[in-house]
């Protein structure tokens, strides 16, 4: 973390400082704060500890256990413990306030990445590209919400030039709060799809919620997916400019001669206002080429050369359970069970059905789709049939709609009631030369199926 004192912390979050009887106020204010945490297990000497109240635990109850190593605690009530405490109305809000303070004090440029699908891939690709020229801090794991984003900002150091921050939401108002912390200089939008429509209603609602970010930008540049009709039709606020990427006409960063090399890589010619270059992207599918174009557009905005953009894209390594390639009994398993939405489910099926051998998909519920859920799941079943899927296995009440639609179109379909049954079925049917796709929303816990195969 960048250098802070207790006085800086107090200025950042407000509140009332309580000093132990055996300490001097001025000395406490001058005390250095070397980091911040809201999990007592992650505190280190010199840290500030934020006592958050959750459904199962209350951070206030752990302060005594860590009092000998923390510099101070941020609390909502005074705790009987000889450690300096800053009392605030909401420790949750204080976490965001400190994140915003560090972001401003650091002076780094911030690239904010949002959209319905592909945020993590675009974040990783952008960090690869920008990292060719700058010292980059990037979002780790799923730290993209109102606690995770500040947590990443806490990790900023004086060596960092740029922070590439993923920003995920599921309700109206969330992006306003996130962007008031991150204050992006540049915003990348991946797409606007039927995701979180249980709360955001429809694609128009998704667009409105995602573009709350724009009002809190420090800079003026939006990097938009020109293949997405909602983003192409978005009316830019005064003083903002758009850079469009994609394969549609009018995109300034685009690709031609796209060749998908099975499970090896996706090759394409990258065309930009600065020239063109051949790229061999170590990722599967046309959708990943589009994600690479977003990262290339970002690199151009920050002065990265075409050659370095190429090298950055070609150094990409997929993270998490996103099209992770595994092997079982001679079959290839595509572990894509980190999450799922209609657009990502279709993209993954297109990758699967573009391969040789017997193509099998194990699909589960796509969650938080609201009233359109049945229709959207049925659409995936029809897509599976059109693509020539050889066998479909489903788990979940919503996924039953996938199976029903696929079966009506002639796809061999098997329903399973739980993950253990599905794992047992896969063990009995997978053979050399097969390719299996495993995909569902994270809440379906399909990672347990992968574990059940002992992969």
Short mmCIF file of C-alpha atoms in Angstrom, two decimals:
data_model
loop_
_atom_site.label_atom_id
_atom_site.label_comp_id
_atom_site.label_asym_id
_atom_site.label_seq_id
_atom_site.Cartn_x
_atom_site.Cartn_y
_atom_site.Cartn_z
CA UNK A 1 0.00 0.00 0.00
CA UNK A 2 1.13 3.58 -0.53
CA UNK A 3 2.44 5.34 2.59
CA UNK A 4 -0.32 6.41 5.00
CA UNK A 5 -0.61 7.49 8.59
CA UNK A 6 -3.51 7.22 11.00
CA UNK A 7 -4.13 10.91 10.33
CA UNK A 8 -4.41 10.16 6.58
CA UNK A 9 -6.82 7.36 7.36
CA UNK A 10 -8.90 9.67 9.53
CA UNK A 11 -8.99 12.28 6.78
CA UNK A 12 -9.99 9.65 4.24
CA UNK A 13 -12.88 8.04 6.09
CA UNK A 14 -13.92 10.66 8.65
CA UNK A 15 -15.15 9.49 12.02
CA UNK A 16 -14.01 10.00 15.61
CA UNK A 17 -10.58 8.91 16.86
CA UNK A 18 -10.39 7.25 20.25
CA UNK A 19 -6.90 7.02 21.74
CA UNK A 20 -6.00 4.54 24.51
CA UNK A 21 -5.21 6.04 27.93
CA UNK A 22 -1.53 5.17 27.65
CA UNK A 23 -1.03 6.87 24.27
CA UNK A 24 -0.65 10.47 23.02
CA UNK A 25 -3.05 11.60 20.33
CA UNK A 26 -0.38 13.28 18.19
CA UNK A 27 1.80 10.19 18.30
CA UNK A 28 -1.12 8.01 17.25
CA UNK A 29 -1.96 10.33 14.35
CA UNK A 30 1.63 10.09 13.11
CA UNK A 31 1.66 6.27 13.30
CA UNK A 32 2.25 4.64 9.90
CA UNK A 33 -0.42 2.40 8.37
CA UNK A 34 1.24 -0.24 6.21
CA UNK A 35 -1.90 -1.93 4.95
CA UNK A 36 -5.60 -2.51 5.51
CA UNK A 37 -7.75 -5.60 5.95
CA UNK A 38 -11.24 -6.60 6.96
CA UNK A 39 -10.46 -10.26 7.61
CA UNK A 40 -8.59 -10.70 10.89
CA UNK A 41 -6.68 -13.65 9.41
CA UNK A 42 -5.16 -11.33 6.79
CA UNK A 43 -3.92 -8.63 9.15
CA UNK A 44 -0.20 -7.96 9.36
CA UNK A 45 1.88 -5.74 11.65
CA UNK A 46 1.04 -2.09 11.07
CA UNK A 47 -2.31 -2.75 9.38
CA UNK A 48 -5.59 -0.93 9.92
CA UNK A 49 -8.40 -3.40 10.58
CA UNK A 50 -11.95 -2.66 9.42
CA UNK A 51 -14.50 -4.39 11.63
CA UNK A 52 -17.26 -5.43 9.26
CA UNK A 53 -20.51 -6.93 10.47
CA UNK A 54 -21.71 -9.91 8.43
CA UNK A 55 -24.51 -12.43 8.65
CA UNK A 56 -22.36 -14.99 10.45
CA UNK A 57 -19.66 -12.99 12.19
CA UNK A 58 -18.84 -9.52 13.51
CA UNK A 59 -15.36 -8.13 12.99
CA UNK A 60 -15.61 -6.23 16.28
CA UNK A 61 -15.34 -9.57 18.08
CA UNK A 62 -11.85 -10.22 16.67
CA UNK A 63 -10.11 -6.94 17.48
CA UNK A 64 -8.80 -8.11 20.85
CA UNK A 65 -7.12 -11.11 19.18
CA UNK A 66 -5.12 -8.91 16.78
CA UNK A 67 -4.63 -5.79 18.94
CA UNK A 68 -0.94 -6.46 19.44
CA UNK A 69 -0.12 -6.11 15.74
CA UNK A 70 -2.57 -3.63 14.20
CA UNK A 71 -1.97 0.12 14.22
CA UNK A 72 -5.66 0.92 14.62
CA UNK A 73 -9.15 -0.43 14.17
CA UNK A 74 -12.04 1.11 12.26
CA UNK A 75 -15.24 0.30 14.10
CA UNK A 76 -18.91 1.21 14.41
CA UNK A 77 -18.80 1.11 18.21
CA UNK A 78 -16.09 1.43 20.81
CA UNK A 79 -14.46 -1.88 21.71
CA UNK A 80 -12.94 -2.45 25.14
CA UNK A 81 -9.43 -2.96 23.86
CA UNK A 82 -6.20 -0.86 24.20
CA UNK A 83 -5.89 -0.07 20.50
CA UNK A 84 -6.62 3.24 18.70
CA UNK A 85 -10.07 3.16 17.14
CA UNK A 86 -11.78 5.31 14.52
CA UNK A 87 -15.53 5.17 15.08
CA UNK A 88 -17.57 5.58 11.88
CA UNK A 89 -21.27 5.17 11.03
CA UNK A 90 -20.52 2.34 8.56
CA UNK A 91 -17.29 0.37 8.35
CA UNK A 92 -18.49 -0.97 4.99
CA UNK A 93 -18.65 2.57 3.58
CA UNK A 94 -15.31 3.39 5.20
CA UNK A 95 -13.63 0.63 3.18
CA UNK A 96 -14.80 2.33 -0.02
CA UNK A 97 -13.78 5.76 1.22
CA UNK A 98 -10.24 4.57 1.92
CA UNK A 99 -10.08 2.92 -1.51
CA UNK A 100 -11.10 6.20 -3.15
CA UNK A 101 -8.53 8.13 -1.10
CA UNK A 102 -5.70 5.77 -2.05
CA UNK A 103 -6.73 5.85 -5.71
CA UNK A 104 -6.50 9.68 -5.73
CA UNK A 105 -3.32 9.88 -3.68
CA UNK A 106 -1.53 7.27 -5.80
CA UNK A 107 -1.85 9.27 -9.02
CA UNK A 108 -2.14 6.10 -11.12
CA UNK A 109 -4.19 5.87 -14.26
CA UNK A 110 -7.21 3.59 -13.89
CA UNK A 111 -8.74 1.42 -16.60
CA UNK A 112 -12.21 0.30 -15.52
CA UNK A 113 -13.61 -2.80 -17.23
CA UNK A 114 -17.30 -3.62 -17.15
CA UNK A 115 -19.99 -5.30 -19.24
CA UNK A 116 -22.10 -8.43 -19.02
CA UNK A 117 -19.67 -11.13 -20.16
CA UNK A 118 -15.92 -11.32 -20.69
CA UNK A 119 -14.79 -8.79 -18.08
CA UNK A 120 -12.15 -11.03 -16.55
CA UNK A 121 -10.71 -12.10 -19.89
CA UNK A 122 -10.53 -8.48 -21.10
CA UNK A 123 -8.94 -7.49 -17.79
CA UNK A 124 -6.27 -10.15 -18.13
CA UNK A 125 -5.64 -9.37 -21.80
CA UNK A 126 -5.44 -5.63 -21.11
CA UNK A 127 -3.00 -6.19 -18.27
CA UNK A 128 -0.84 -8.33 -20.59
CA UNK A 129 -0.78 -5.55 -23.19
CA UNK A 130 -0.27 -2.62 -20.83
CA UNK A 131 2.30 -4.60 -18.87
CA UNK A 132 4.62 -4.44 -21.87
CA UNK A 133 5.13 -0.73 -21.12
CA UNK A 134 3.88 -0.05 -17.59
CA UNK A 135 3.90 -1.45 -14.08
CA UNK A 136 0.32 -2.73 -13.80
CA UNK A 137 -1.88 -3.64 -10.85
CA UNK A 138 -4.83 -5.77 -11.94
CA UNK A 139 -7.90 -7.15 -10.21
CA UNK A 140 -7.27 -10.58 -8.72
CA UNK A 141 -9.88 -13.28 -8.45
CA UNK A 142 -13.41 -11.94 -8.15
CA UNK A 143 -12.47 -8.74 -6.30
CA UNK A 144 -14.71 -6.61 -8.49
CA UNK A 145 -17.46 -5.48 -6.10
CA UNK A 146 -17.83 -2.81 -3.41
CA UNK A 147 -15.46 -4.60 -1.04
CA UNK A 148 -13.22 -6.30 -3.57
CA UNK A 149 -12.41 -3.21 -5.63
CA UNK A 150 -11.15 -1.17 -2.63
CA UNK A 151 -9.27 -4.24 -1.50
CA UNK A 152 -7.34 -4.15 -4.79
CA UNK A 153 -6.69 -0.41 -4.44
CA UNK A 154 -5.21 -1.08 -0.99
CA UNK A 155 -2.47 -2.99 -2.88
CA UNK A 156 -1.34 -0.02 -4.94
CA UNK A 157 2.32 0.88 -4.49
CA UNK A 158 4.40 3.85 -5.68
CA UNK A 159 5.79 1.58 -8.43
CA UNK A 160 2.42 1.11 -10.11
CA UNK A 161 1.63 3.20 -13.20
CA UNK A 162 -1.79 1.81 -14.14
CA UNK A 163 -4.52 -0.11 -12.33
CA UNK A 164 -6.71 -2.37 -14.48
CA UNK A 165 -9.86 -2.88 -12.44
CA UNK A 166 -12.79 -5.17 -13.14
CA UNK A 167 -16.12 -3.71 -12.06
CA UNK A 168 -19.08 -6.06 -11.63
CA UNK A 169 -22.63 -5.21 -10.58
CA UNK A 170 -26.07 -6.79 -10.36
CA UNK A 171 -28.24 -3.90 -9.09
CA UNK A 172 -28.95 -0.30 -10.02
CA UNK A 173 -26.80 2.15 -8.06
CA UNK A 174 -23.90 -0.24 -7.53
CA UNK A 175 -21.89 1.10 -10.46
CA UNK A 176 -22.32 4.65 -9.17
CA UNK A 177 -20.73 3.62 -5.89
CA UNK A 178 -17.98 1.55 -7.55
CA UNK A 179 -17.04 4.25 -10.04
CA UNK A 180 -16.96 6.92 -7.34
CA UNK A 181 -14.20 4.84 -5.77
CA UNK A 182 -12.26 3.89 -8.92
CA UNK A 183 -12.74 7.13 -10.94
CA UNK A 184 -11.63 5.45 -14.20
CA UNK A 185 -9.56 7.41 -16.69
CA UNK A 186 -10.60 4.93 -19.38
CA UNK A 187 -13.63 2.63 -19.43
CA UNK A 188 -13.87 -0.60 -21.45
CA UNK A 189 -17.31 -2.08 -22.12
CA UNK A 190 -17.40 -5.72 -23.25
CA UNK A 191 -21.10 -6.11 -24.14
CA UNK A 192 -24.64 -5.61 -22.85
CA UNK A 193 -26.49 -8.91 -22.48
CA UNK A 194 -29.38 -10.52 -20.60
CA UNK A 195 -27.45 -10.97 -17.36
CA UNK A 196 -28.73 -10.07 -13.87
CA UNK A 197 -32.08 -9.23 -15.47
CA UNK A 198 -33.74 -10.52 -12.32
CA UNK A 199 -32.77 -7.10 -10.92
CA UNK A 200 -31.96 -5.04 -14.02
CA UNK A 201 -35.11 -6.05 -15.94
CA UNK A 202 -33.84 -6.11 -19.53
CA UNK A 203 -30.89 -5.14 -21.72
CA UNK A 204 -31.90 -1.47 -21.57
CA UNK A 205 -31.73 -1.72 -17.79
CA UNK A 206 -28.35 -3.43 -17.96
CA UNK A 207 -27.03 -0.61 -20.17
CA UNK A 208 -28.39 2.05 -17.83
CA UNK A 209 -26.86 0.38 -14.78
CA UNK A 210 -23.46 -0.21 -16.41
CA UNK A 211 -23.19 3.32 -17.80
CA UNK A 212 -23.67 4.87 -14.36
CA UNK A 213 -19.87 4.67 -14.45
CA UNK A 214 -19.51 7.45 -17.03
CA UNK A 215 -20.52 10.29 -14.71
CA UNK A 216 -17.66 9.45 -12.33
CA UNK A 217 -14.87 9.12 -14.89
CA UNK A 218 -11.67 11.13 -14.53
CA UNK A 219 -11.00 10.77 -18.26
CA UNK A 220 -13.00 11.02 -21.44
CA UNK A 221 -12.43 7.77 -23.36
CA UNK A 222 -14.86 4.86 -23.58
CA UNK A 223 -13.69 1.75 -25.42
CA UNK A 224 -16.89 0.13 -26.69
CA UNK A 225 -17.73 -3.14 -28.41
CA UNK A 226 -18.96 -1.97 -31.80
CA UNK A 227 -20.53 -5.38 -32.52
CA UNK A 228 -22.96 -4.86 -29.62
CA UNK A 229 -26.12 -3.02 -30.76
CA UNK A 230 -26.76 -1.50 -27.33
CA UNK A 231 -23.25 -0.08 -27.05
CA UNK A 232 -23.20 1.06 -30.66
CA UNK A 233 -26.43 2.93 -30.01
CA UNK A 234 -25.32 4.42 -26.70
CA UNK A 235 -25.46 8.20 -26.79
CA UNK A 236 -22.21 9.57 -25.42
CA UNK A 237 -22.47 12.33 -22.81
CA UNK A 238 -20.96 15.66 -23.74
CA UNK A 239 -17.17 15.69 -23.43
CA UNK A 240 -16.76 11.91 -23.88
CA UNK A 241 -15.33 10.08 -26.88
CA UNK A 242 -15.72 6.50 -28.04
CA UNK A 243 -13.23 4.09 -29.54
CA UNK A 244 -15.04 1.14 -31.13
CA UNK A 245 -13.56 -2.33 -31.44
CA UNK A 246 -15.07 -5.38 -33.12
CA UNK A 247 -15.67 -6.85 -36.56
CA UNK A 248 -18.52 -4.60 -37.72
CA UNK A 249 -17.96 -1.75 -40.17
CA UNK A 250 -16.80 1.44 -38.51
CA UNK A 251 -14.74 -0.21 -35.77
CA UNK A 252 -11.28 1.38 -35.64
CA UNK A 253 -9.72 -1.69 -34.00
CA UNK A 254 -10.79 -4.80 -35.83
CA UNK A 255 -9.77 -8.28 -36.99
CA UNK A 256 -9.79 -10.12 -40.28
CA UNK A 257 -8.78 -13.59 -41.45
CA UNK A 258 -9.85 -15.15 -38.14
CA UNK A 259 -8.81 -18.80 -37.98
CA UNK A 260 -9.73 -20.96 -34.99
CA UNK A 261 -7.09 -23.65 -34.50
CA UNK A 262 -9.19 -26.07 -32.45
CA UNK A 263 -7.87 -26.34 -28.91
CA UNK A 264 -4.59 -24.65 -29.80
CA UNK A 265 -5.11 -20.96 -30.53
CA UNK A 266 -7.11 -18.35 -32.43
CA UNK A 267 -5.18 -16.56 -35.17
CA UNK A 268 -6.17 -13.26 -36.74
CA UNK A 269 -4.87 -10.13 -38.40
CA UNK A 270 -5.19 -7.18 -36.02
CA UNK A 271 -6.05 -3.96 -37.88
CA UNK A 272 -5.65 -0.60 -36.14
CA UNK A 273 -5.21 3.08 -37.08
CA UNK A 274 -1.49 2.50 -36.42
CA UNK A 275 -1.16 -0.42 -38.82
CA UNK A 276 -1.71 -4.17 -38.70
CA UNK A 277 -0.04 -7.20 -37.16
CA UNK A 278 -0.63 -10.97 -37.11
CA UNK A 279 -1.64 -12.36 -33.71
CA UNK A 280 -1.81 -15.97 -32.51
CA UNK A 281 -3.92 -15.77 -29.37
CA UNK A 282 -3.59 -18.73 -26.95
CA UNK A 283 -7.34 -18.82 -26.28
CA UNK A 284 -10.32 -20.62 -27.77
CA UNK A 285 -13.14 -19.08 -29.76
CA UNK A 286 -14.16 -16.07 -31.80
CA UNK A 287 -15.43 -14.33 -28.65
CA UNK A 288 -11.88 -14.34 -27.29
CA UNK A 289 -10.67 -12.61 -30.45
CA UNK A 290 -13.20 -9.84 -29.74
CA UNK A 291 -11.92 -9.62 -26.16
CA UNK A 292 -8.38 -9.29 -27.53
CA UNK A 293 -9.50 -6.37 -29.71
CA UNK A 294 -10.70 -4.55 -26.58
CA UNK A 295 -7.29 -5.00 -24.99
CA UNK A 296 -5.54 -3.87 -28.17
CA UNK A 297 -7.67 -0.73 -28.28
CA UNK A 298 -6.73 -0.03 -24.67
CA UNK A 299 -3.05 -0.50 -25.44
CA UNK A 300 -3.24 1.95 -28.33
CA UNK A 301 -4.84 4.56 -26.06
CA UNK A 302 -1.85 4.32 -23.72
CA UNK A 303 0.81 4.40 -26.42
CA UNK A 304 1.75 0.72 -26.51
CA UNK A 305 3.38 -0.22 -29.81
CA UNK A 306 1.77 -2.71 -32.20
CA UNK A 307 4.59 -5.17 -31.66
CA UNK A 308 4.16 -5.00 -27.89
CA UNK A 309 0.39 -5.36 -28.26
CA UNK A 310 1.01 -8.54 -30.25
CA UNK A 311 3.47 -9.87 -27.67
CA UNK A 312 1.14 -8.96 -24.83
CA UNK A 313 -1.84 -10.74 -26.40
CA UNK A 314 0.24 -13.80 -27.20
CA UNK A 315 1.42 -14.03 -23.57
CA UNK A 316 -2.16 -14.35 -22.30
CA UNK A 317 -2.94 -17.23 -19.93
CA UNK A 318 -6.63 -17.98 -19.14
CA UNK A 319 -7.48 -17.74 -15.44
CA UNK A 320 -9.85 -19.63 -13.19
CA UNK A 321 -12.29 -22.18 -14.58
CA UNK A 322 -12.60 -20.49 -17.96
CA UNK A 323 -12.17 -23.07 -20.76
CA UNK A 324 -9.53 -24.85 -18.69
CA UNK A 325 -8.34 -27.88 -20.64
CA UNK A 326 -8.13 -31.18 -18.76
CA UNK A 327 -7.92 -34.85 -19.74
CA UNK A 328 -9.96 -37.82 -18.51
CA UNK A 329 -9.67 -41.35 -19.88
CA UNK A 330 -8.36 -40.02 -23.19
CA UNK A 331 -11.16 -37.45 -23.47
CA UNK A 332 -10.65 -33.68 -23.43
CA UNK A 333 -12.59 -31.83 -20.73
CA UNK A 334 -13.28 -28.11 -21.10
CA UNK A 335 -13.81 -26.86 -17.55
CA UNK A 336 -15.79 -23.65 -18.08
CA UNK A 337 -17.84 -23.78 -14.89
CA UNK A 338 -16.79 -20.47 -13.34
CA UNK A 339 -20.06 -18.85 -14.43
CA UNK A 340 -22.62 -18.79 -17.22
CA UNK A 341 -24.97 -16.50 -19.11
CA UNK A 342 -26.85 -17.00 -22.38
CA UNK A 343 -24.16 -15.33 -24.47
CA UNK A 344 -21.24 -17.12 -22.79
CA UNK A 345 -23.08 -20.46 -22.93
CA UNK A 346 -23.59 -20.06 -26.66
CA UNK A 347 -19.98 -19.00 -27.21
CA UNK A 348 -18.68 -22.04 -25.33
CA UNK A 349 -20.96 -24.39 -27.27
CA UNK A 350 -19.66 -22.90 -30.53
CA UNK A 351 -16.10 -23.65 -29.44
CA UNK A 352 -17.06 -27.22 -28.48
CA UNK A 353 -18.98 -27.95 -31.67
CA UNK A 354 -16.16 -26.63 -33.81
CA UNK A 355 -13.99 -29.53 -32.64
CA UNK A 356 -13.75 -33.10 -33.91
CA UNK A 357 -14.80 -36.30 -32.19
CA UNK A 358 -17.90 -36.82 -30.08
CA UNK A 359 -19.04 -33.47 -28.61
CA UNK A 360 -20.75 -33.73 -25.19
CA UNK A 361 -22.02 -30.85 -23.07
CA UNK A 362 -22.91 -30.96 -19.39
CA UNK A 363 -24.94 -27.80 -18.78
CA UNK A 364 -26.67 -26.40 -15.70
CA UNK A 365 -28.86 -23.48 -14.71
CA UNK A 366 -27.99 -19.93 -15.69
CA UNK A 367 -29.08 -17.93 -12.66
CA UNK A 368 -30.53 -14.45 -12.09
CA UNK A 369 -32.26 -14.18 -15.47
CA UNK A 370 -35.66 -13.19 -14.12
CA UNK A 371 -38.95 -13.73 -16.02
CA UNK A 372 -37.16 -14.56 -19.30
CA UNK A 373 -35.24 -17.47 -17.79
CA UNK A 374 -37.26 -20.31 -19.38
CA UNK A 375 -37.10 -18.71 -22.81
CA UNK A 376 -33.36 -18.03 -22.58
CA UNK A 377 -32.60 -21.59 -21.47
CA UNK A 378 -34.75 -22.99 -24.29
CA UNK A 379 -32.80 -20.89 -26.76
CA UNK A 380 -29.59 -22.58 -25.65
CA UNK A 381 -31.16 -25.98 -26.35
CA UNK A 382 -32.04 -24.91 -29.89
CA UNK A 383 -28.50 -23.55 -30.41
CA UNK A 384 -27.05 -26.87 -29.23
CA UNK A 385 -29.10 -28.65 -31.88
CA UNK A 386 -28.18 -26.22 -34.65
CA UNK A 387 -24.49 -26.62 -33.84
CA UNK A 388 -24.68 -30.41 -34.05
CA UNK A 389 -24.05 -31.34 -30.41
CA UNK A 390 -23.81 -35.12 -30.06
CA UNK A 391 -24.96 -35.48 -26.48
CA UNK A 392 -26.41 -33.16 -23.83
CA UNK A 393 -26.49 -33.75 -20.08
CA UNK A 394 -28.32 -31.26 -17.87
CA UNK A 395 -28.80 -30.59 -14.16
CA UNK A 396 -31.26 -28.09 -12.72
CA UNK A 397 -34.87 -26.99 -13.07
CA UNK A 398 -34.00 -24.22 -15.53
CA UNK A 399 -31.63 -26.45 -17.46
CA UNK A 400 -34.57 -28.80 -18.03
CA UNK A 401 -35.70 -26.19 -20.59
CA UNK A 402 -32.36 -26.59 -22.40
CA UNK A 403 -32.84 -30.35 -22.49
CA UNK A 404 -36.46 -30.18 -23.63
CA UNK A 405 -35.70 -27.82 -26.52
CA UNK A 406 -32.65 -29.82 -27.59
CA UNK A 407 -34.49 -33.15 -27.41
CA UNK A 408 -37.29 -31.80 -29.58
CA UNK A 409 -34.66 -31.04 -32.21
CA UNK A 410 -33.15 -34.51 -32.08
CA UNK A 411 -30.24 -34.12 -29.65
CA UNK A 412 -29.58 -37.14 -27.41
CA UNK A 413 -30.37 -35.78 -23.96
CA UNK A 414 -29.80 -37.13 -20.44
CA UNK A 415 -31.14 -35.47 -17.28
CA UNK A 416 -29.40 -35.82 -13.96
CA UNK A 417 -30.68 -34.70 -10.57
CA UNK A 418 -27.40 -33.89 -8.84
CA UNK A 419 -23.69 -33.39 -9.38
CA UNK A 420 -22.67 -36.76 -7.99
CA UNK A 421 -24.92 -38.62 -10.44
CA UNK A 422 -23.53 -36.52 -13.30
CA UNK A 423 -19.94 -37.33 -12.33
CA UNK A 424 -20.75 -41.05 -12.18
CA UNK A 425 -22.38 -40.89 -15.63
CA UNK A 426 -19.38 -39.13 -17.14
CA UNK A 427 -17.02 -41.75 -15.73
CA UNK A 428 -19.03 -44.45 -17.49
CA UNK A 429 -19.42 -42.81 -20.92
CA UNK A 430 -16.30 -40.71 -21.62
CA UNK A 431 -13.86 -42.33 -24.01
CA UNK A 432 -10.78 -41.44 -26.01
CA UNK A 433 -11.43 -38.72 -28.59
CA UNK A 434 -14.47 -37.21 -26.83
CA UNK A 435 -14.62 -33.56 -25.90
CA UNK A 436 -16.75 -32.58 -22.91
CA UNK A 437 -17.86 -29.04 -22.01
CA UNK A 438 -18.89 -28.42 -18.39
CA UNK A 439 -20.67 -25.11 -17.84
CA UNK A 440 -23.24 -23.52 -15.50
CA UNK A 441 -23.63 -20.55 -13.19
CA UNK A 442 -21.23 -20.56 -10.25
CA UNK A 443 -24.09 -21.25 -7.83
CA UNK A 444 -24.62 -24.68 -9.40
CA UNK A 445 -21.22 -25.79 -7.98
CA UNK A 446 -20.19 -27.69 -11.10
CA UNK A 447 -16.60 -27.46 -9.86
CA UNK A 448 -17.56 -30.42 -7.65
CA UNK A 449 -18.25 -32.48 -10.78
CA UNK A 450 -14.75 -31.74 -12.04
CA UNK A 451 -13.40 -32.71 -8.63
CA UNK A 452 -15.53 -35.89 -8.78
CA UNK A 453 -13.67 -36.88 -11.93
CA UNK A 454 -10.42 -36.47 -9.97
CA UNK A 455 -9.05 -34.04 -12.54
#
